[in-house]
Short mmCIF file of C-alpha atoms in Angstrom, two decimals:
data_model
loop_
_atom_site.label_atom_id
_atom_site.label_comp_id
_atom_site.label_asym_id
_atom_site.label_seq_id
_atom_site.Cartn_x
_atom_site.Cartn_y
_atom_site.Cartn_z
CA UNK F 1 199.09 170.92 101.84
CA UNK F 2 201.63 173.66 101.08
CA UNK F 3 202.10 174.66 97.38
CA UNK F 4 205.22 173.30 95.89
CA UNK F 5 207.67 176.04 94.72
CA UNK F 6 209.45 175.66 91.42
CA UNK F 7 208.33 174.03 88.12
CA UNK F 8 208.23 170.31 89.65
CA UNK F 9 209.29 167.42 87.60
CA UNK F 10 209.13 167.59 83.99
CA UNK F 11 206.26 165.45 82.20
CA UNK F 12 207.20 163.08 79.27
CA UNK F 13 205.43 165.47 76.96
CA UNK F 14 207.89 168.28 78.50
CA UNK F 15 210.83 165.84 77.73
CA UNK F 16 209.99 165.53 74.10
CA UNK F 17 212.75 166.78 71.68
CA UNK F 18 212.14 170.25 69.85
CA UNK F 19 211.14 168.49 66.70
CA UNK F 20 208.02 167.40 68.45
CA UNK F 21 206.97 170.84 69.53
CA UNK F 22 204.70 171.24 66.45
CA UNK F 23 202.68 167.95 67.34
CA UNK F 24 202.33 169.00 70.97
CA UNK F 25 201.10 172.22 69.94
CA UNK F 26 198.59 170.68 67.61
CA UNK F 27 197.48 168.05 70.30
CA UNK F 28 196.93 171.15 72.65
CA UNK F 29 194.83 173.01 70.00
CA UNK F 30 192.89 169.48 69.34
CA UNK F 31 192.14 169.16 73.22
CA UNK F 32 191.09 172.83 73.43
CA UNK F 33 188.75 172.65 70.78
CA UNK F 34 186.82 169.75 72.35
CA UNK F 35 185.53 168.39 69.09
CA UNK F 36 187.22 165.01 69.47
CA UNK F 37 187.54 162.51 72.36
CA UNK F 38 190.77 162.38 74.11
CA UNK F 39 191.51 158.82 73.05
CA UNK F 40 191.06 159.92 69.45
CA UNK F 41 193.53 162.81 69.87
CA UNK F 42 196.12 160.44 71.65
CA UNK F 43 195.95 157.89 68.68
CA UNK F 44 196.79 160.67 66.11
CA UNK F 45 199.39 162.30 68.42
CA UNK F 46 200.97 158.72 68.77
CA UNK F 47 201.19 158.52 65.03
CA UNK F 48 202.42 162.14 64.57
CA UNK F 49 205.28 161.30 67.09
CA UNK F 50 206.12 158.06 65.15
CA UNK F 51 206.31 160.00 61.86
CA UNK F 52 208.57 162.61 63.56
CA UNK F 53 210.76 159.71 64.69
CA UNK F 54 211.08 158.66 61.10
CA UNK F 55 211.22 162.03 59.38
CA UNK F 56 214.07 163.51 61.70
CA UNK F 57 215.71 160.09 62.99
CA UNK F 58 215.58 161.09 66.56
CA UNK F 59 214.90 158.58 69.19
CA UNK F 60 212.51 159.26 72.16
CA UNK F 61 209.91 157.58 74.05
CA UNK F 62 206.46 158.22 73.22
CA UNK F 63 204.47 159.36 76.20
CA UNK F 64 201.87 156.94 77.47
CA UNK F 65 197.92 157.75 77.36
CA UNK F 66 198.44 158.41 81.41
CA UNK F 67 201.05 161.10 80.66
CA UNK F 68 198.82 162.68 77.88
CA UNK F 69 195.73 162.52 80.09
CA UNK F 70 197.88 164.42 82.75
CA UNK F 71 198.85 166.91 80.18
CA UNK F 72 195.19 166.96 79.04
CA UNK F 73 193.98 167.82 82.58
CA UNK F 74 196.74 170.55 83.07
CA UNK F 75 195.76 172.06 79.84
CA UNK F 76 192.27 172.13 80.64
CA UNK F 77 193.00 174.07 84.12
CA UNK F 78 194.80 176.49 82.09
CA UNK F 79 192.23 177.04 79.72
CA UNK F 80 189.56 177.51 82.08
CA UNK F 81 191.58 179.98 84.17
CA UNK F 82 192.28 181.92 80.76
CA UNK F 83 188.58 181.80 79.87
CA UNK F 84 187.64 182.97 83.21
CA UNK F 85 190.33 185.77 83.02
CA UNK F 86 189.11 186.74 79.49
CA UNK F 87 185.50 186.86 80.78
CA UNK F 88 186.44 189.24 83.70
CA UNK F 89 188.46 191.42 81.57
CA UNK F 90 185.63 191.66 78.89
CA UNK F 91 183.18 192.60 81.56
CA UNK F 92 185.53 195.36 82.92
CA UNK F 93 186.19 196.55 79.54
CA UNK F 94 182.48 197.03 78.77
CA UNK F 95 182.45 199.50 81.66
CA UNK F 96 185.51 201.38 80.98
CA UNK F 97 186.38 203.75 78.44
CA UNK F 98 189.42 203.84 75.94
CA UNK F 99 191.64 205.58 78.34
CA UNK F 100 190.85 203.21 81.40
CA UNK F 101 191.36 200.34 79.31
CA UNK F 102 194.74 201.61 78.07
CA UNK F 103 195.72 201.93 81.86
CA UNK F 104 194.72 198.57 82.52
CA UNK F 105 196.81 197.08 79.58
CA UNK F 106 199.67 199.12 80.94
CA UNK F 107 199.34 197.73 84.57
CA UNK F 108 198.87 194.16 83.12
CA UNK F 109 201.79 194.62 80.88
CA UNK F 110 204.10 195.80 83.86
CA UNK F 111 202.78 192.77 85.90
CA UNK F 112 203.93 190.55 83.19
CA UNK F 113 207.36 192.04 83.04
CA UNK F 114 207.70 191.79 86.79
CA UNK F 115 206.42 188.20 86.82
CA UNK F 116 209.16 187.24 84.06
CA UNK F 117 212.01 188.91 85.98
CA UNK F 118 210.91 187.18 89.40
CA UNK F 119 210.85 183.73 87.51
CA UNK F 120 214.11 184.40 86.29
CA UNK F 121 215.47 185.21 89.73
CA UNK F 122 213.75 182.39 91.31
CA UNK F 123 215.36 180.10 88.73
CA UNK F 124 218.82 180.87 90.64
CA UNK F 125 222.13 179.11 89.55
CA UNK F 126 220.56 176.37 87.60
CA UNK F 127 218.93 178.84 85.40
CA UNK F 128 215.98 178.21 82.99
CA UNK F 129 215.99 175.74 80.06
CA UNK F 130 216.12 176.92 76.49
CA UNK F 131 212.34 176.37 76.03
CA UNK F 132 211.44 178.11 79.23
CA UNK F 133 213.62 181.46 78.28
CA UNK F 134 212.03 181.36 74.90
CA UNK F 135 208.52 181.29 76.41
CA UNK F 136 209.43 184.00 79.18
CA UNK F 137 210.99 186.01 76.17
CA UNK F 138 207.75 185.61 74.12
CA UNK F 139 205.65 186.74 77.22
CA UNK F 140 207.97 189.62 77.73
CA UNK F 141 207.68 190.79 73.99
CA UNK F 142 203.94 190.29 73.93
CA UNK F 143 203.81 192.53 77.24
CA UNK F 144 205.88 195.24 75.48
CA UNK F 145 203.93 195.14 72.33
CA UNK F 146 200.69 195.48 74.14
CA UNK F 147 201.79 198.58 75.68
CA UNK F 148 202.99 200.09 72.40
CA UNK F 149 199.44 199.09 70.80
CA UNK F 150 197.66 200.72 73.74
CA UNK F 151 199.59 203.67 73.48
CA UNK F 152 199.20 204.01 69.77
CA UNK F 153 195.31 203.41 69.89
CA UNK F 154 195.11 206.10 72.72
CA UNK F 155 197.02 208.69 70.28
CA UNK F 156 194.72 207.68 67.38
CA UNK F 157 191.47 208.24 69.60
CA UNK F 158 192.99 211.56 70.71
CA UNK F 159 193.79 212.71 67.12
CA UNK F 160 190.30 211.73 66.01
CA UNK F 161 188.82 213.74 68.76
CA UNK F 162 191.04 216.56 67.98
CA UNK F 163 190.08 216.50 64.27
CA UNK F 164 186.19 216.30 65.06
CA UNK F 165 186.49 219.17 67.52
CA UNK F 166 188.47 221.38 64.87
CA UNK F 167 185.51 220.58 62.26
CA UNK F 168 182.94 221.61 64.84
CA UNK F 169 184.51 224.68 66.01
CA UNK F 170 185.19 225.52 62.11
CA UNK F 171 181.46 224.98 61.57
CA UNK F 172 180.66 227.47 64.24
CA UNK F 173 183.10 229.91 62.90
CA UNK F 174 181.21 229.72 59.34
CA UNK F 175 177.79 229.99 60.69
CA UNK F 176 177.95 231.65 64.17
CA UNK F 177 179.99 234.32 63.30
CA UNK F 178 182.60 233.44 65.97
CA UNK F 179 185.98 234.97 65.38
CA UNK F 180 189.13 233.09 64.40
CA UNK F 181 190.90 234.14 67.38
CA UNK F 182 188.10 232.93 69.50
CA UNK F 183 188.00 229.66 67.82
CA UNK F 184 191.66 229.38 68.28
CA UNK F 185 191.21 230.12 72.04
CA UNK F 186 188.62 227.45 72.70
CA UNK F 187 190.38 224.73 70.43
CA UNK F 188 193.52 225.51 72.55
CA UNK F 189 191.67 225.01 75.85
CA UNK F 190 189.65 222.00 74.64
CA UNK F 191 192.87 219.88 73.17
CA UNK F 192 194.75 221.15 76.29
CA UNK F 193 197.16 223.47 74.52
CA UNK F 194 196.32 226.43 76.62
CA UNK F 195 194.94 226.59 80.30
#
């Protein structure tokens, strides 16, 4: 069977008003923690939604247990994929030095940026709903921040290496009789200033 394009039909949980976002996030965290049964979580989810209706005076249909179950299954699939990706990334990062890790971060961030723009282009004239636009913006912001953190970390590691190299060369100058000019030449070559 061919994979369906687009986001498909919105679930009852997707159709809940903005005032319910915190309750939906709470339910997702509870489901992901696997400390309680789905039935217990649904019962409290239902109570929290009733409280939102009373507090904000908004009218909406509370999703059925069946809808909640479908949401739970989708969430579990996404969580498993994320955990698998995290394990793979962890395994790769153990084998890579900081520079390779930074390169991987840059590649992943660029891939996320490309994905965001492709999703926006696929939305076509219908556009993206405000919630989807907000999620895409958050993904784009996170990717850009990851690139900045990666660059910052690399610069910090390079600065620390340069400081240690300077200390080592100065130590050799004091004890080994190396001239200041020779020490400067060694440092310049090591730090990439002169070739």
